[in-house]
């Protein structure tokens, strides 16, 4: 991969990179298509990163279908699919991890304390190997892109991060590889996340700026769904991810909700 990347660069080609954990859907492919538009050469990686899963989480069960992923990546215009092996990324004696303090402890970090350390470590390694000019991430993982941007700035990395909108199903459910786990009833229940965010935006548009009031609306909507259990619902400043009392334009409304055993996230930037 390093040789390919060096060779593309020597021909003056700008490299775009889309890191994924596979089991691809239209959300991932929107990132690939944007990279194809903005760069000369698109690299997509598929790597289920053990470092970002806690022992009790779904690393073993995480859905995988590499052949289908390769077909979809090719169809969307990816030039190179990078599929490293776990042993290549984390050889015996691996000891180095990246942390973005404070930001990694907020929102998802409360229930997944090692998650962003795992994400930042693998993304930095992938950046070092692929050496992209641009890297494409989804707004779906809002905290992830905020943390990665901070890592890039703090470590003076020569890569520009592009964050692209959340792709949703027609009924509003944000696409996620984990939606695959759901039966029909659970999938229906999962709609409470996007529904609560739409209600929140409506309330804010009507003039509500008290974060507690808006959060109450969100919570009531989700709690009305018997299969849903809120992990967190917060309205935060995107700079420090700390809760707001008064809502400002550009704030992040972020949710994590369990539907059965499956934990979903969704979010909205206040318009
Ligand atoms: P994952 O395979 O879940 O690690 O996701 C890989 C990339 O795809 C990340 O940058 C995600 O934010 C992005 N992504 C996942 N779901 C969506 C979605 N529904 N819309 C847009 N981007 C997404």
mmCIF file of N, CA and C and ligand atoms in Angstrom, residues 18-28 30-31 47 52 62 136-142 144 164-168 173-178, ligand 1:
data_model
loop_
_atom_site.group_PDB
_atom_site.id
_atom_site.type_symbol
_atom_site.label_atom_id
_atom_site.label_comp_id
_atom_site.label_asym_id
_atom_site.label_seq_id
_atom_site.Cartn_x
_atom_site.Cartn_y
_atom_site.Cartn_z
ATOM 1 N N UNK A 18 -10.956 6.515 2.257
ATOM 2 C CA UNK A 18 -12.206 6.241 2.979
ATOM 3 C C UNK A 18 -12.002 5.007 3.865
ATOM 4 N N UNK A 19 -11.730 5.228 5.155
ATOM 5 C CA UNK A 19 -11.590 4.072 6.046
ATOM 6 C C UNK A 19 -12.951 3.532 6.476
ATOM 7 N N UNK A 20 -13.114 2.223 6.473
ATOM 8 C CA UNK A 20 -14.388 1.611 6.903
ATOM 9 C C UNK A 20 -14.110 0.314 7.671
ATOM 10 N N UNK A 21 -15.163 -0.165 8.327
ATOM 11 C CA UNK A 21 -15.095 -1.498 8.935
ATOM 12 C C UNK A 21 -15.881 -2.506 8.093
ATOM 13 N N UNK A 22 -16.216 -2.125 6.865
ATOM 14 C CA UNK A 22 -16.871 -3.074 5.969
ATOM 15 C C UNK A 22 -18.362 -3.216 6.214
ATOM 16 N N UNK A 23 -18.944 -4.254 5.588
ATOM 17 C CA UNK A 23 -20.390 -4.469 5.547
ATOM 18 C C UNK A 23 -21.031 -3.174 5.049
ATOM 19 N N UNK A 24 -20.611 -2.818 3.862
ATOM 20 C CA UNK A 24 -20.841 -1.464 3.348
ATOM 21 C C UNK A 24 -22.295 -1.222 2.944
ATOM 22 N N UNK A 25 -22.690 0.036 3.107
ATOM 23 C CA UNK A 25 -24.025 0.478 2.704
ATOM 24 C C UNK A 25 -23.878 1.813 1.991
ATOM 25 N N UNK A 26 -25.020 2.403 1.644
ATOM 26 C CA UNK A 26 -24.989 3.634 0.840
ATOM 27 C C UNK A 26 -24.290 4.793 1.552
ATOM 28 N N UNK A 27 -24.245 4.756 2.896
ATOM 29 C CA UNK A 27 -23.524 5.799 3.646
ATOM 30 C C UNK A 27 -22.034 5.751 3.335
ATOM 31 N N UNK A 28 -21.455 4.548 3.440
ATOM 32 C CA UNK A 28 -20.032 4.389 3.102
ATOM 33 C C UNK A 28 -19.781 4.798 1.646
ATOM 34 N N UNK A 30 -21.320 6.812 -0.253
ATOM 35 C CA UNK A 30 -21.386 8.258 -0.522
ATOM 36 C C UNK A 30 -20.007 8.885 -0.269
ATOM 37 N N UNK A 31 -19.276 8.347 0.702
ATOM 38 C CA UNK A 31 -17.930 8.870 0.979
ATOM 39 C C UNK A 31 -16.989 8.525 -0.178
ATOM 40 N N UNK A 47 -11.409 -2.796 7.528
ATOM 41 C CA UNK A 47 -10.668 -3.389 8.652
ATOM 42 C C UNK A 47 -11.535 -3.286 9.900
ATOM 43 N N UNK A 52 -10.945 -0.989 19.001
ATOM 44 C CA UNK A 52 -12.019 -0.079 19.410
ATOM 45 C C UNK A 52 -13.225 -0.803 20.003
ATOM 46 N N UNK A 62 -19.493 -8.812 14.617
ATOM 47 C CA UNK A 62 -19.681 -7.668 13.713
ATOM 48 C C UNK A 62 -19.875 -8.204 12.293
ATOM 49 N N UNK A 136 -12.139 10.973 4.077
ATOM 50 C CA UNK A 136 -13.588 11.224 4.102
ATOM 51 C C UNK A 136 -14.240 10.432 5.225
ATOM 52 N N UNK A 137 -15.008 11.147 6.064
ATOM 53 C CA UNK A 137 -15.703 10.528 7.191
ATOM 54 C C UNK A 137 -17.160 10.976 7.183
ATOM 55 N N UNK A 138 -18.008 10.222 7.891
ATOM 56 C CA UNK A 138 -19.437 10.540 7.919
ATOM 57 C C UNK A 138 -19.819 11.325 9.175
ATOM 58 N N UNK A 139 -20.729 12.257 8.997
ATOM 59 C CA UNK A 139 -21.307 13.014 10.122
ATOM 60 C C UNK A 139 -22.033 12.070 11.091
ATOM 61 N N UNK A 140 -22.416 10.896 10.587
ATOM 62 C CA UNK A 140 -23.069 9.891 11.434
ATOM 63 C C UNK A 140 -22.271 9.675 12.725
ATOM 64 N N UNK A 141 -20.933 9.607 12.587
ATOM 65 C CA UNK A 141 -20.063 9.448 13.755
ATOM 66 C C UNK A 141 -19.477 10.819 14.083
ATOM 67 N N UNK A 142 -20.346 11.712 14.573
ATOM 68 C CA UNK A 142 -19.967 13.120 14.727
ATOM 69 C C UNK A 142 -18.786 13.294 15.679
ATOM 70 N N UNK A 144 -16.528 11.164 16.445
ATOM 71 C CA UNK A 144 -15.326 10.603 15.815
ATOM 72 C C UNK A 144 -14.663 11.637 14.893
ATOM 73 N N UNK A 164 -18.979 14.285 5.668
ATOM 74 C CA UNK A 164 -20.131 14.293 4.745
ATOM 75 C C UNK A 164 -21.422 13.905 5.468
ATOM 76 N N UNK A 165 -22.567 14.362 4.928
ATOM 77 C CA UNK A 165 -23.857 14.196 5.626
ATOM 78 C C UNK A 165 -24.254 12.744 5.891
ATOM 79 N N UNK A 166 -25.125 12.595 6.872
ATOM 80 C CA UNK A 166 -25.659 11.270 7.229
ATOM 81 C C UNK A 166 -26.598 10.787 6.122
ATOM 82 N N UNK A 167 -26.378 9.590 5.643
ATOM 83 C CA UNK A 167 -27.307 8.984 4.677
ATOM 84 C C UNK A 167 -28.315 8.141 5.471
ATOM 85 N N UNK A 168 -29.593 8.364 5.156
ATOM 86 C CA UNK A 168 -30.673 7.703 5.888
ATOM 87 C C UNK A 168 -31.534 6.863 4.951
ATOM 88 N N UNK A 173 -34.258 6.307 9.294
ATOM 89 C CA UNK A 173 -33.230 5.576 10.048
ATOM 90 C C UNK A 173 -31.855 5.789 9.412
ATOM 91 N N UNK A 174 -30.891 6.246 10.223
ATOM 92 C CA UNK A 174 -29.529 6.441 9.708
ATOM 93 C C UNK A 174 -28.950 5.078 9.334
ATOM 94 N N UNK A 175 -28.383 4.972 8.145
ATOM 95 C CA UNK A 175 -27.812 3.686 7.733
ATOM 96 C C UNK A 175 -26.644 3.335 8.658
ATOM 97 N N UNK A 176 -26.591 2.057 9.023
ATOM 98 C CA UNK A 176 -25.519 1.563 9.888
ATOM 99 C C UNK A 176 -25.358 0.078 9.615
ATOM 100 N N UNK A 177 -24.115 -0.394 9.651
ATOM 101 C CA UNK A 177 -23.889 -1.836 9.458
ATOM 102 C C UNK A 177 -24.645 -2.613 10.530
ATOM 103 N N UNK A 178 -24.816 -2.001 11.700
ATOM 104 C CA UNK A 178 -25.475 -2.703 12.814
ATOM 105 C C UNK A 178 -26.990 -2.823 12.624
HETATM 106 P P1 LIG B 1 -17.834 2.284 9.876
HETATM 107 O O1 LIG B 1 -17.683 1.228 8.833
HETATM 108 O O2 LIG B 1 -19.088 2.169 10.669
HETATM 109 O O3 LIG B 1 -16.587 2.437 10.719
HETATM 110 O O4 LIG B 1 -17.976 3.648 9.082
HETATM 111 C C1 LIG B 1 -17.016 4.074 8.155
HETATM 112 C C2 LIG B 1 -17.312 5.484 7.732
HETATM 113 O O5 LIG B 1 -18.608 5.564 7.150
HETATM 114 C C3 LIG B 1 -17.297 6.478 8.904
HETATM 115 O O6 LIG B 1 -16.676 7.671 8.492
HETATM 116 C C4 LIG B 1 -18.755 6.664 9.180
HETATM 117 O O7 LIG B 1 -19.044 7.923 9.783
HETATM 118 C C5 LIG B 1 -19.329 6.596 7.784
HETATM 119 N N1 LIG B 1 -20.755 6.276 7.842
HETATM 120 C C6 LIG B 1 -21.341 5.263 8.520
HETATM 121 N N2 LIG B 1 -22.688 5.317 8.398
HETATM 122 C C7 LIG B 1 -22.956 6.409 7.636
HETATM 123 C C8 LIG B 1 -24.157 7.017 7.161
HETATM 124 N N3 LIG B 1 -25.359 6.520 7.437
HETATM 125 N N4 LIG B 1 -24.048 8.128 6.397
HETATM 126 C C9 LIG B 1 -22.835 8.651 6.114
HETATM 127 N N5 LIG B 1 -21.658 8.122 6.523
HETATM 128 C C10 LIG B 1 -21.716 7.021 7.284
#
